[in-house]
XYZ file of C-alpha atoms in Angstrom:
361
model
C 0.000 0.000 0.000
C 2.975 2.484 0.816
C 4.455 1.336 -2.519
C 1.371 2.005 -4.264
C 0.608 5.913 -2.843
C 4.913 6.144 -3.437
C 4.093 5.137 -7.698
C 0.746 7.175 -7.216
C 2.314 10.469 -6.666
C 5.233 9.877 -8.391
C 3.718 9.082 -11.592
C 0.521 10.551 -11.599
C 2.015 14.102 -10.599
C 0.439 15.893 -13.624
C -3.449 14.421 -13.246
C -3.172 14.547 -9.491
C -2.520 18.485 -9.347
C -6.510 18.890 -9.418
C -6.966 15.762 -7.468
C -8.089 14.156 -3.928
C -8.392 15.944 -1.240
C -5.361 16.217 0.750
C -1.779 17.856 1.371
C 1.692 18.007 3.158
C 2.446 20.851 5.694
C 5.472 22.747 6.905
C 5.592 24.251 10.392
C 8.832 26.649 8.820
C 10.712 27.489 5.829
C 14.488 28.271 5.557
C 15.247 27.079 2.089
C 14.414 27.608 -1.405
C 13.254 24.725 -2.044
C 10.395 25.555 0.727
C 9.483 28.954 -0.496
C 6.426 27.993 -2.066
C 4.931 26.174 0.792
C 5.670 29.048 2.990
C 3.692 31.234 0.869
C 0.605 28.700 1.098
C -0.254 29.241 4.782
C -2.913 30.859 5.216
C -3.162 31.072 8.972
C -1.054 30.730 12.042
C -2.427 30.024 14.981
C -1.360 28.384 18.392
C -3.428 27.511 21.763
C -2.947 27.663 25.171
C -4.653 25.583 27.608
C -6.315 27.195 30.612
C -3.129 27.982 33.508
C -2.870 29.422 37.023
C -4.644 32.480 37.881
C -2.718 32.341 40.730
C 0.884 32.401 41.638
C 0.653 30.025 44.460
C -1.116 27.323 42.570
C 1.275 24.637 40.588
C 3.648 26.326 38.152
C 4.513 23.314 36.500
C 5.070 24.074 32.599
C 2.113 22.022 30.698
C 2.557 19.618 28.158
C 3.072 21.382 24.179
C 2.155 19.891 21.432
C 2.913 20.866 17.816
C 0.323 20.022 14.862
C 0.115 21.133 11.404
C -3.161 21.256 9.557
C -3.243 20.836 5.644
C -5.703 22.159 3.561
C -5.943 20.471 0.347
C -6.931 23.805 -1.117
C -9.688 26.923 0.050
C -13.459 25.623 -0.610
C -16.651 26.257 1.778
C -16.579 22.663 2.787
C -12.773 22.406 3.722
C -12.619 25.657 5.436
C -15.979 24.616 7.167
C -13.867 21.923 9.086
C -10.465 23.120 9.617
C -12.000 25.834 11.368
C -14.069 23.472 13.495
C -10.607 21.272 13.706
C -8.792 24.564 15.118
C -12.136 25.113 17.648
C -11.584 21.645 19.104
C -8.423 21.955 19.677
C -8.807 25.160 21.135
C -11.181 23.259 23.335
C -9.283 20.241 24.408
C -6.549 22.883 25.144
C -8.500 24.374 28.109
C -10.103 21.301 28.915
C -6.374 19.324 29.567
C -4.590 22.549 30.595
C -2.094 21.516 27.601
C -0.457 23.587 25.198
C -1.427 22.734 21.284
C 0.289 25.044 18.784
C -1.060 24.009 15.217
C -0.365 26.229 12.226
C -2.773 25.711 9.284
C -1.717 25.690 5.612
C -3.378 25.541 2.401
C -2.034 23.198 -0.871
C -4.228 25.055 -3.425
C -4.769 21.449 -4.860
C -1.071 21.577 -5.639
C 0.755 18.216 -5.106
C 4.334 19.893 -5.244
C 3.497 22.588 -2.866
C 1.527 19.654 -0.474
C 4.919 17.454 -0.669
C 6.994 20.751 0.453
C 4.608 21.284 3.095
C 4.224 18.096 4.536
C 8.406 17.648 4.205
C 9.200 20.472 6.243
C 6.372 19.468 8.828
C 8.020 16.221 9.269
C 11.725 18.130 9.484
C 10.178 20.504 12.136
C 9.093 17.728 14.535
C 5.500 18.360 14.857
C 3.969 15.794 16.937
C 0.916 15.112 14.633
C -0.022 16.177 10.995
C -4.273 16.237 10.146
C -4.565 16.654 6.266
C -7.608 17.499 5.220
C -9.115 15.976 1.717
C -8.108 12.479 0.107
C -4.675 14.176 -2.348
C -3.543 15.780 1.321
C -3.783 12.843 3.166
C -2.357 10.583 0.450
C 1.077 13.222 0.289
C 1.622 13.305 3.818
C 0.869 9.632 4.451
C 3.833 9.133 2.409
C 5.568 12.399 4.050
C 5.220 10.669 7.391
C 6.143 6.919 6.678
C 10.479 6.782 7.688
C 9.501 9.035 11.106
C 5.430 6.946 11.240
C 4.687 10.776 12.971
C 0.758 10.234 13.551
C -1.216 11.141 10.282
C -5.223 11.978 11.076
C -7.414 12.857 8.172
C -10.544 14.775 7.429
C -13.178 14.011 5.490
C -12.147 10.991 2.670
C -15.339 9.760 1.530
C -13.470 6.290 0.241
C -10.183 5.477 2.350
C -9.683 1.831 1.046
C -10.220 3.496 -2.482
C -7.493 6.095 -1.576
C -5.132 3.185 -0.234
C -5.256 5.014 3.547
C -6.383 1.717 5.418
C -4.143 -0.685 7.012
C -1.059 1.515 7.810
C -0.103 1.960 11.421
C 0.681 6.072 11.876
C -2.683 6.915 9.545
C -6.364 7.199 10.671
C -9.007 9.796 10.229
C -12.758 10.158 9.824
C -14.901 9.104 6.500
C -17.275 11.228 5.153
C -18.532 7.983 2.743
C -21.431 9.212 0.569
C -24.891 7.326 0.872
C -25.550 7.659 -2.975
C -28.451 6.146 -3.670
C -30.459 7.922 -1.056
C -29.459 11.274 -2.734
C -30.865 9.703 -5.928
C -33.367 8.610 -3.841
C -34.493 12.548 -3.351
C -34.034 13.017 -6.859
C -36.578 10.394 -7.856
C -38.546 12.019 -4.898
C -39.487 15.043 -6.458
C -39.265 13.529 -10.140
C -40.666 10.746 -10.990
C -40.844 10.922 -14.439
C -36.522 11.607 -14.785
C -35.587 10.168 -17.773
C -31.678 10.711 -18.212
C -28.941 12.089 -15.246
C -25.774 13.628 -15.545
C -23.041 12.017 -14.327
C -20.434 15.185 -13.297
C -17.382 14.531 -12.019
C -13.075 14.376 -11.831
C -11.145 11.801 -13.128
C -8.735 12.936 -10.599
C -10.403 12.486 -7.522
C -10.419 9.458 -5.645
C -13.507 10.291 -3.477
C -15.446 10.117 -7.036
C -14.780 6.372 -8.476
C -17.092 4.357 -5.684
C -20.140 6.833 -5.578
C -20.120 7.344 -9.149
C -19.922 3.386 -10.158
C -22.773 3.168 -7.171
C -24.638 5.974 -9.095
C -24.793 4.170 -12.489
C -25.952 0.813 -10.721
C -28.410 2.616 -9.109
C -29.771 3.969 -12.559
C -29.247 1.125 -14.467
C -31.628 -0.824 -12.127
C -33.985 1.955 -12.194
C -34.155 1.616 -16.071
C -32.746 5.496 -15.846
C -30.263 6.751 -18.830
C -27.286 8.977 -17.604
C -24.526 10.434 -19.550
C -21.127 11.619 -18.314
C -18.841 14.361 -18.309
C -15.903 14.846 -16.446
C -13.393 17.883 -15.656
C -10.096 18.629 -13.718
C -10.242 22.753 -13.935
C -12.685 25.371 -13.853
C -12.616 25.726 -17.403
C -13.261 22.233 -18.453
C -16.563 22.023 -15.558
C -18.262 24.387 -17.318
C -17.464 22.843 -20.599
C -18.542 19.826 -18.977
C -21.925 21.532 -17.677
C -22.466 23.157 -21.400
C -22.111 19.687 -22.801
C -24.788 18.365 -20.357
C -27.120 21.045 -20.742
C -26.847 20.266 -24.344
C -27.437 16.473 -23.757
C -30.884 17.712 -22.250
C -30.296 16.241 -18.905
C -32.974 15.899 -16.491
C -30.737 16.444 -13.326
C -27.239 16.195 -12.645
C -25.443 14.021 -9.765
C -22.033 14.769 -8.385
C -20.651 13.393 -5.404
C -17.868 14.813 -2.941
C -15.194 15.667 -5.951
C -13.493 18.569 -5.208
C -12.433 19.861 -8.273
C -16.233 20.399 -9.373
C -16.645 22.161 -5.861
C -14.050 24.539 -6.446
C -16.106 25.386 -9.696
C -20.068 25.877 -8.627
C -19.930 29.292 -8.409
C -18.803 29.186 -12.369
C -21.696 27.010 -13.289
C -24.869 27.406 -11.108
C -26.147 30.125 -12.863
C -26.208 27.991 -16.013
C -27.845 25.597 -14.155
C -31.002 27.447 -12.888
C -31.475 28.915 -16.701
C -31.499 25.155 -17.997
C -33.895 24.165 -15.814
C -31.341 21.032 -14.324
C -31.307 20.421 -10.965
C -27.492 20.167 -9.383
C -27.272 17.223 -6.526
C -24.502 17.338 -4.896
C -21.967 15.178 -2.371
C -21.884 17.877 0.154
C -23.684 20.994 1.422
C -20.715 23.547 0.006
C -22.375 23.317 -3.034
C -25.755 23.854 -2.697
C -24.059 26.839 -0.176
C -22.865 27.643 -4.147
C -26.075 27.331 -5.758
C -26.553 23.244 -6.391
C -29.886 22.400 -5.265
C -29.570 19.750 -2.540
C -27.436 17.289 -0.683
C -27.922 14.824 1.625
C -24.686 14.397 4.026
C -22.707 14.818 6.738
C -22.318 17.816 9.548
C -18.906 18.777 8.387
C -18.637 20.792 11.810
C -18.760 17.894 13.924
C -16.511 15.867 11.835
C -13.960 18.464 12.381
C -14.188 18.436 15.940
C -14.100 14.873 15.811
C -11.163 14.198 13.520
C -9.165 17.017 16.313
C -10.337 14.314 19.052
C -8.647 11.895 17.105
C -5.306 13.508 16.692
C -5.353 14.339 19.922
C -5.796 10.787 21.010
C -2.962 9.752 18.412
C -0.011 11.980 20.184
C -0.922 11.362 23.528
C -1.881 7.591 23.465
C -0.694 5.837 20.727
C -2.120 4.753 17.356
C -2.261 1.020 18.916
C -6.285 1.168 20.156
C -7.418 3.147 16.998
C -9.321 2.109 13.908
C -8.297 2.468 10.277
C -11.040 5.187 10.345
C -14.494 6.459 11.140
C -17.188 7.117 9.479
C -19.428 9.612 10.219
C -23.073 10.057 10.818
C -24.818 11.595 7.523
C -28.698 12.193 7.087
C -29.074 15.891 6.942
C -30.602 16.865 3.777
C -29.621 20.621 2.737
C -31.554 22.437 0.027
C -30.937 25.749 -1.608
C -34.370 27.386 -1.401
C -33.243 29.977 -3.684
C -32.282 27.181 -6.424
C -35.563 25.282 -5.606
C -37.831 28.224 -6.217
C -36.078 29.187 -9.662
C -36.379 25.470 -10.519
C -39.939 25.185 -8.997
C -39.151 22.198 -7.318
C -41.304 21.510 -4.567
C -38.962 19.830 -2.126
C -41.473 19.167 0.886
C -41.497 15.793 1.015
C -37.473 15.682 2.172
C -39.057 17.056 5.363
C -40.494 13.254 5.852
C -36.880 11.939 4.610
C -34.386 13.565 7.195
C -33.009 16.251 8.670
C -33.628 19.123 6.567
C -31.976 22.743 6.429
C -32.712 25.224 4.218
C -30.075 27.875 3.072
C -29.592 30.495 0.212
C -26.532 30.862 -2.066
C -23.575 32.844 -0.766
C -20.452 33.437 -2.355
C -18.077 31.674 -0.099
């Protein structure tokens, strides 16, 4: 498996630049040849557990700990929880009267500038790296392997897929998409859907399972789809011109973050066409997609933090390969649904719904 991720990102260097979604850190940068990671923090930031607020109570220095936090690159959904990652620690900091400096960083879906990141993390001794998105935990799981320093992801919706499972130093938390109950809540409110599109990257991992899930799904339903697949900007809204020109009913794409990174581009588009956008996670319909059915991406911050935490202070030895989180909250753009004239009440009876308009985030 370390083999494999070693070929993976040595050969696939030029598709994976728009790829999975995780990175590399660095803590500090002294050399040339870490100049570009330097320039892609985006925030410092370190913690200080709760001390004496008096002079006669025990002076002894707390335990530090060092973390770095990699951002595969800046989207709603990936900012959503880091900041709820850099919240928990904050937390547990008070809670243990411990010291946790962390230092965030952003890839910007960059494998060179993850590898230079993760590198200098490694060289700098933190005590625990938490990539965040399947490219930024595949780069520092190899980053990590000669020093095993504890490697706790965010948010992989397929770790077996992504070749993350069964290595000592690496766990995290799953964000695994329940695909056919979001097509599910597309047959919901149209029964009569004759052909999908299937949007998505060839370049991220977190795309292969739900999409193969999404064409057995629709094959069994006796439902045509057609596909179309992009790895910049550019070539998603080529993609989404092609589909509107297919005359798709709908169009399904699950947690890929190189579509993500593009909603803003394409929504509009969208809405005109008449094709409803479902989506892998809420970020999008946040962006103008329609709806989602998924997981609280707050909470599975705070949990992959509890997991880190766990990992530098008691060992890898008693956790699991990962954890996957609760999903089952349905979110729906209302201003999407009324240009669409969808009437979405009956996800009310399905799950947990919340409503929310676009913003440009």
């Amino acid at each position: 498996m370390k083999k494999n991720l070693k070929q993976f990102l040595a050969v696939g260097t030029a598709a994976v630049l728009a790829s999975s979604l995780t990175a590399c850190s660095t803590a500090s940068s002294t050399t040339a040849a870490t100049t570009a990671a330097a320039e892609a923090e985006t925030e410092s930031q370190s913690t200080e557990g709760a001390e004496s607020a008096s002079a006669e109570e025990d002076t002894t220095d707390t335990a530090e700990y060092n973390i770095a936090i990699v951002k595969q690159l800046d989207h709603a959904s990936l900012d959503e929880i880091t900041n709820a990652i850099e919240a928990e620690l904050d937390a547990i900091a008070a809670e243990k009267n411990v010291t946790i400096h962390y230092t965030t960083y952003s890839g910007q879906n960059d494998q060179t500038t993850l590898k230079q990141i993760g590198d200098q993390a490694i060289a700098d001794g933190v005590d625990a790296v938490i990539p965040v998105a399947t490219l930024a935990a595949q780069v520092m799981t190899v980053c990590a392997e000669e020093t095993e320093t504890p490697v706790v992801y965010a948010a992989i919706s397929d770790p077996e897929a992504a070749d993350l499972t069964g290595i000592s130093y690496v766990t995290g938390t799953s964000d695994a998409l329940n695909t056919s109950f979001i097509l599910d809540m597309m047959t919901a409110v149209d029964g009569d859907i004759q052909t999908v599109g299937l949007l998505y990257s060839l370049s991220e991992a977190n795309s292969a399972t739900p999409i193969a899930d999404a064409k057995t799904y629709l094959d069994a339903a006796g439902i045509a789809y057609t596909e179309q697949t992009a790895n910049t900007n550019d070539e998603v809204i080529t993609a989404v011109s092609a589909l509107i020109a297919d005359g798709v009913d709908a169009i399904f794409t699950p947690t890929d973050n190189v579509i993500m990174a593009a909603e803003l581009a394409v929504y509009e588009s969208l809405k005109d066409a008449g094709i409803p956008h479902y989506t892998g996670a809420d970020s999008f319909v946040r962006n103008g997609a329609f709806a989602t059915c998924g997981v609280n991406y707050t909470d599975l911050g705070a949990k992959t933090a509890d997991l880190a935490y766990t990992a530098i202070t008691e060992g890898m030895d008693n956790l699991e390969d990962y954890y996957l989180m609760d999903g089952g909250i349905i979110t729906v753009n209302t201003e999407t649904a009324e240009a669409l004239d969808i009437d979405y009440s009956v996800y009310s009876d399905m799950g947990e719904l919340v409503e929310v308009t676009t913003t440009e985030d």
